[in-house]
Short mmCIF file of C-alpha atoms in Angstrom, two decimals:
data_model
loop_
_atom_site.label_atom_id
_atom_site.label_comp_id
_atom_site.label_asym_id
_atom_site.label_seq_id
_atom_site.Cartn_x
_atom_site.Cartn_y
_atom_site.Cartn_z
CA PHE A 420 112.17 97.28 144.99
CA LEU A 421 109.69 94.53 145.82
CA LEU A 422 112.50 92.28 147.02
CA LEU A 423 113.81 95.04 149.29
CA ALA A 424 110.31 95.45 150.74
CA LEU A 425 109.83 91.72 151.31
CA ALA A 426 113.20 91.41 153.05
CA GLU A 427 112.43 94.35 155.31
CA MET A 428 108.96 93.03 156.11
CA TYR A 429 110.48 89.73 157.18
CA ARG A 430 112.94 91.49 159.48
CA ALA A 431 110.15 93.60 160.96
CA THR A 432 107.56 90.83 161.44
CA ARG A 433 109.51 87.54 161.36
CA GLU A 434 106.61 86.10 159.37
CA GLU A 435 107.97 83.22 157.30
CA ILE A 436 105.82 84.08 154.27
CA TYR A 437 107.90 87.19 153.58
CA ARG A 438 111.16 85.24 153.78
CA GLU A 439 109.85 82.60 151.39
CA GLU A 440 108.59 85.20 148.91
CA ALA A 441 111.87 87.12 149.06
CA ILE A 442 113.90 84.00 148.28
CA ALA A 443 111.52 82.99 145.48
CA LEU A 444 111.73 86.47 143.95
CA LEU A 445 115.54 86.47 144.16
CA ASN A 446 115.58 83.15 142.29
CA LEU A 447 113.33 84.67 139.62
CA ILE A 448 115.59 87.73 139.31
CA GLU A 449 118.60 85.45 138.87
CA GLN A 450 116.72 83.69 136.07
CA PHE A 451 115.95 87.04 134.41
CA ILE A 452 119.65 87.96 134.59
CA SER A 453 120.72 84.75 132.88
CA GLU A 454 117.82 84.79 130.39
CA PRO A 455 116.96 88.45 129.59
CA GLU A 456 114.60 87.35 126.81
CA LEU A 457 112.17 86.32 129.57
CA LEU A 458 111.71 90.06 130.21
CA GLY A 459 110.92 90.72 126.57
CA ARG A 460 114.50 91.70 125.78
CA PRO A 461 115.57 89.23 123.10
CA ILE A 462 119.20 89.21 122.03
CA LEU A 463 118.92 90.15 118.36
CA PRO A 464 121.19 88.59 115.72
CA GLY A 465 124.24 90.76 115.11
CA ALA A 466 123.81 92.79 118.29
CA ARG A 467 127.03 93.35 120.24
CA ALA A 468 126.96 91.48 123.52
CA THR A 469 127.75 93.65 126.54
CA ARG A 470 127.98 93.29 130.29
CA ASN A 471 126.11 96.13 131.96
CA LEU A 472 127.19 97.61 135.31
CA ALA A 473 123.62 97.86 136.58
CA ILE A 474 123.24 94.09 136.88
CA PRO A 475 126.08 93.21 139.30
CA MET A 476 125.84 96.42 141.33
CA ILE A 477 122.07 96.23 141.87
CA TYR A 478 122.31 92.51 142.52
CA LEU A 479 124.98 93.24 145.13
CA ASN A 480 122.61 95.62 146.88
CA LEU A 481 119.87 92.98 146.81
CA ILE A 482 122.22 90.41 148.32
CA GLU A 483 123.14 92.77 151.15
CA GLU A 484 119.45 93.16 151.95
CA MET A 485 119.10 89.37 152.09
CA ASP A 486 121.48 89.16 155.03
CA GLY A 487 119.80 87.02 157.68
CA ILE A 488 117.45 85.53 155.09
CA LEU A 489 119.76 83.52 152.84
CA ASP A 490 122.02 80.75 154.06
CA GLU A 491 125.27 82.36 155.25
CA GLU A 492 127.53 80.41 152.88
CA ASP A 493 125.24 81.09 149.92
CA LEU A 494 125.18 84.78 150.86
CA LYS A 495 128.99 84.88 151.06
CA VAL A 496 129.45 83.29 147.63
CA LYS A 497 126.89 85.59 145.96
CA ARG A 498 128.33 88.69 147.66
CA GLU A 499 131.94 88.00 146.69
CA SER A 500 130.94 87.15 143.11
CA SER A 501 128.97 90.40 142.80
CA ILE A 502 131.84 92.44 144.24
CA HIS A 503 134.21 90.92 141.68
CA GLU A 504 131.81 91.50 138.77
CA THR A 505 131.16 95.11 139.81
CA LEU A 506 134.85 95.92 140.25
CA ALA A 507 135.50 94.57 136.74
CA HIS A 508 133.81 97.76 135.46
CA LEU A 509 136.27 100.04 137.26
CA ASP A 510 138.50 102.01 134.90
CA PRO A 511 141.87 101.97 136.73
CA ASP A 512 143.08 105.12 135.00
CA LEU A 513 140.00 107.32 135.31
CA LYS A 514 138.99 105.74 138.66
CA VAL A 515 135.36 105.58 137.66
CA PHE A 516 133.00 102.74 136.79
CA ARG A 517 132.14 102.33 133.13
CA GLU A 518 128.63 101.26 132.19
CA ASN A 519 129.51 98.48 129.76
CA LEU A 520 132.13 95.82 129.13
CA ASP A 521 132.34 93.70 126.00
CA GLU A 522 131.34 90.04 126.14
CA ASN A 523 134.88 89.10 127.21
CA GLY A 524 134.90 91.54 130.12
CA PHE A 525 137.07 94.26 128.54
CA PHE A 526 136.56 97.95 127.77
CA ASN A 527 136.15 98.84 124.11
CA ASP A 528 136.50 102.06 122.15
CA LEU A 529 132.84 102.27 121.17
CA PRO A 530 130.19 104.71 122.42
CA GLU A 531 128.69 102.10 124.75
CA GLY A 532 132.15 101.07 125.94
CA ARG A 533 133.11 104.65 126.80
CA LEU A 534 129.78 105.42 128.48
CA ILE A 535 129.89 106.57 132.11
CA ASN A 536 126.86 107.29 134.29
CA PRO A 537 128.27 109.26 137.25
CA GLY A 538 125.21 108.45 139.37
CA HIS A 539 125.63 104.71 138.84
CA SER A 540 129.34 104.97 139.54
CA ILE A 541 128.72 106.79 142.83
CA GLU A 542 125.94 104.38 143.80
CA ALA A 543 128.20 101.40 143.07
CA CYS A 544 130.77 102.88 145.45
CA TRP A 545 128.50 102.86 148.48
CA PHE A 546 127.09 99.43 147.61
CA LEU A 547 130.69 98.18 147.59
CA LEU A 548 131.57 99.95 150.83
CA HIS A 549 128.66 98.22 152.55
CA ALA A 550 129.63 94.83 151.13
CA ALA A 551 133.35 95.23 151.84
CA GLY A 552 132.59 95.99 155.46
CA ARG A 553 130.36 92.97 155.90
CA CYS A 554 132.67 90.45 154.25
CA GLU A 555 135.81 91.89 155.86
CA LEU A 556 137.55 93.16 152.74
CA PRO A 557 139.00 96.45 154.01
CA GLU A 558 141.81 96.17 151.46
CA ILE A 559 139.45 97.28 148.68
CA TRP A 560 138.21 100.33 150.59
CA VAL A 561 141.01 102.51 149.20
CA THR A 562 140.10 101.47 145.65
CA ILE A 563 136.42 102.23 146.24
CA LEU A 564 137.09 105.59 147.91
CA GLU A 565 139.34 106.59 145.01
CA ALA A 566 136.53 105.61 142.64
CA LEU A 567 134.12 107.81 144.57
CA GLN A 568 136.49 110.76 144.22
CA GLY A 569 137.00 109.98 140.54
CA SER A 570 133.27 109.69 139.87
CA LEU A 571 132.64 113.09 141.42
CA SER A 572 135.56 114.85 139.76
CA LEU A 573 134.79 113.47 136.32
CA GLY A 574 131.00 113.65 136.63
CA TRP A 575 130.75 117.17 138.02
CA ASP A 576 129.88 120.02 135.68
CA HIS A 577 132.68 122.43 136.54
CA ASP A 578 131.02 125.22 134.56
CA GLU A 579 127.37 125.02 135.66
CA ASP A 580 127.58 122.74 138.74
CA GLY A 581 125.66 119.52 139.29
CA LEU A 582 126.35 115.98 138.16
CA PHE A 583 125.99 115.17 134.48
CA TYR A 584 123.64 112.31 133.62
CA PHE A 585 126.10 110.72 131.17
CA ILE A 586 129.66 111.40 130.10
CA ASP A 587 132.08 109.84 127.63
CA ALA A 588 135.32 108.40 129.01
CA ASP A 589 137.32 110.11 126.26
CA GLY A 590 135.44 113.40 126.42
CA LYS A 591 133.64 112.74 123.15
CA PRO A 592 129.96 113.71 122.68
CA PRO A 593 127.73 111.06 124.29
CA ARG A 594 125.00 109.63 122.09
CA GLN A 595 122.39 110.18 124.80
CA LEU A 596 120.55 113.42 124.01
CA GLU A 597 119.87 113.97 127.74
CA TRP A 598 123.54 113.58 128.72
CA SER A 599 123.92 117.10 130.10
CA MET A 600 120.75 117.07 132.22
CA LYS A 601 120.93 117.04 136.00
CA LEU A 602 118.72 114.36 137.59
CA TRP A 603 117.74 114.05 141.22
CA TRP A 604 118.94 110.52 141.92
CA PRO A 605 122.68 110.87 141.19
CA HIS A 606 122.69 113.68 143.74
CA THR A 607 120.81 111.69 146.37
CA GLU A 608 123.23 108.79 145.91
CA ALA A 609 126.15 111.19 146.29
CA LEU A 610 124.72 112.65 149.51
CA TYR A 611 124.74 109.25 151.19
CA ALA A 612 127.95 107.94 149.62
CA LEU A 613 129.86 111.01 150.80
CA ALA A 614 128.40 110.91 154.30
CA LEU A 615 129.38 107.24 154.53
CA ALA A 616 132.88 107.88 153.18
CA PHE A 617 133.44 110.72 155.65
CA THR A 618 132.34 108.66 158.66
CA LEU A 619 134.65 105.82 157.57
CA THR A 620 137.71 107.97 156.90
CA GLY A 621 137.38 111.39 158.52
CA ASP A 622 138.68 112.78 155.21
CA HIS A 623 137.36 116.34 154.97
CA SER A 624 137.46 116.29 151.17
CA PHE A 625 134.38 114.05 151.37
CA GLU A 626 132.76 116.53 153.75
CA GLN A 627 133.46 119.37 151.31
CA TRP A 628 131.99 117.40 148.42
CA HIS A 629 128.95 116.60 150.54
CA GLN A 630 128.37 120.29 151.25
CA ARG A 631 128.66 121.09 147.54
CA ILE A 632 126.19 118.36 146.53
CA HIS A 633 123.82 119.31 149.37
CA GLU A 634 123.74 122.95 148.31
CA TYR A 635 123.10 122.05 144.68
CA ALA A 636 120.43 119.44 145.38
CA PHE A 637 118.43 121.41 147.91
CA THR A 638 118.39 124.59 145.84
CA ARG A 639 117.43 122.89 142.54
CA PHE A 640 115.42 119.77 143.29
CA ALA A 641 113.80 120.23 146.71
CA ASP A 642 110.44 122.02 146.53
CA GLU A 643 110.29 124.25 149.60
CA VAL A 644 106.68 125.24 148.89
CA ASP A 645 104.89 121.95 148.23
CA GLY A 646 107.42 119.42 149.45
CA GLU A 647 109.13 116.44 147.79
CA TRP A 648 111.70 116.84 145.01
CA PHE A 649 111.55 117.65 141.35
CA GLY A 650 113.43 115.07 139.33
CA TYR A 651 114.76 116.73 136.22
CA CYS A 652 116.75 119.89 135.54
CA ASP A 653 118.53 121.09 132.42
CA ARG A 654 122.26 121.66 132.41
CA TYR A 655 121.79 125.10 133.96
CA GLY A 656 119.81 123.82 136.94
CA LYS A 657 116.36 124.90 135.74
CA VAL A 658 113.52 122.43 136.39
CA THR A 659 112.33 120.93 133.10
CA HIS A 660 109.54 118.69 134.41
CA ARG A 661 107.36 119.81 137.30
CA LEU A 662 106.00 116.32 137.89
CA LYS A 663 107.41 114.63 140.97
CA GLY A 664 106.65 111.05 139.99
CA GLY A 665 106.68 109.00 136.84
CA ASP A 666 107.95 105.80 135.28
CA TYR A 667 111.40 106.21 136.85
CA LYS A 668 110.92 108.54 139.80
CA GLY A 669 109.00 107.14 142.73
CA CYS A 670 109.09 107.42 146.50
CA PHE A 671 112.43 105.66 146.86
CA HIS A 672 115.71 107.42 146.13
CA VAL A 673 115.01 110.59 148.11
CA PRO A 674 113.76 109.03 151.38
CA ARG A 675 116.34 106.23 151.23
CA ALA A 676 119.22 108.65 150.77
CA LEU A 677 118.03 111.06 153.46
CA LEU A 678 117.30 108.28 155.96
CA TYR A 679 120.62 106.53 155.34
CA THR A 680 122.49 109.83 155.54
CA VAL A 681 120.90 110.77 158.86
CA LYS A 682 121.62 107.32 160.29
CA VAL A 683 125.27 107.32 159.27
CA LEU A 684 125.86 110.89 160.48
CA GLU A 685 124.42 109.96 163.87
CA ARG A 686 127.55 107.83 164.35
CA LEU A 687 129.75 110.94 164.46
#
């Protein structure tokens, strides 16, 4: 989040200090990725090594925000590498991104290998759509749009509505006790991803999904009395935590999604 802010401050002010700090922070993040023990996350003996989706997809988003700050060739190499690493998590049969690969880059039949976070999968789709457009890779758009459809179809609770927090690729019980909860951020990511997909394709199935997500999100999470959004609902759409901020929910996902959605819909 700090890197995003520094990059935007540089674009707004053209003050070199923000550019320098953004590049320095990106270098530090790259070091954390290669050496996670620097963040207090030692790799314990006997622990199964995994490749987590969050790293390449979030890094891809960071790289996109560094456009105009990094050297163009460096940006191109980092972008294409991140696209490749993110797409490696795509399950070609389910058309959804899995959270973890084994150390060799393959899916495995273990709880962590079958784990799917629909919100992450949807978010990865719009990160990839942005990147594919900027590096002129329209040939992967179909793959990404299919993954968006797959993420929604598989992640949607067809009995109680809303997007599950976690699901198992084989339909087995996830280990995460909160798997059936409905969180605000997967729905905000879906609002923007669907608006973007509709403007790119004109496919009304994305419009219909957007309307469904919009209705769910604004009737469960948005607080019409005091403003802002609640973050956490149970499976049945009842708010479980009335706080609107905490360790994971800040003033980011909601305004970003709404601003991006308005901006992309203005193109219509």
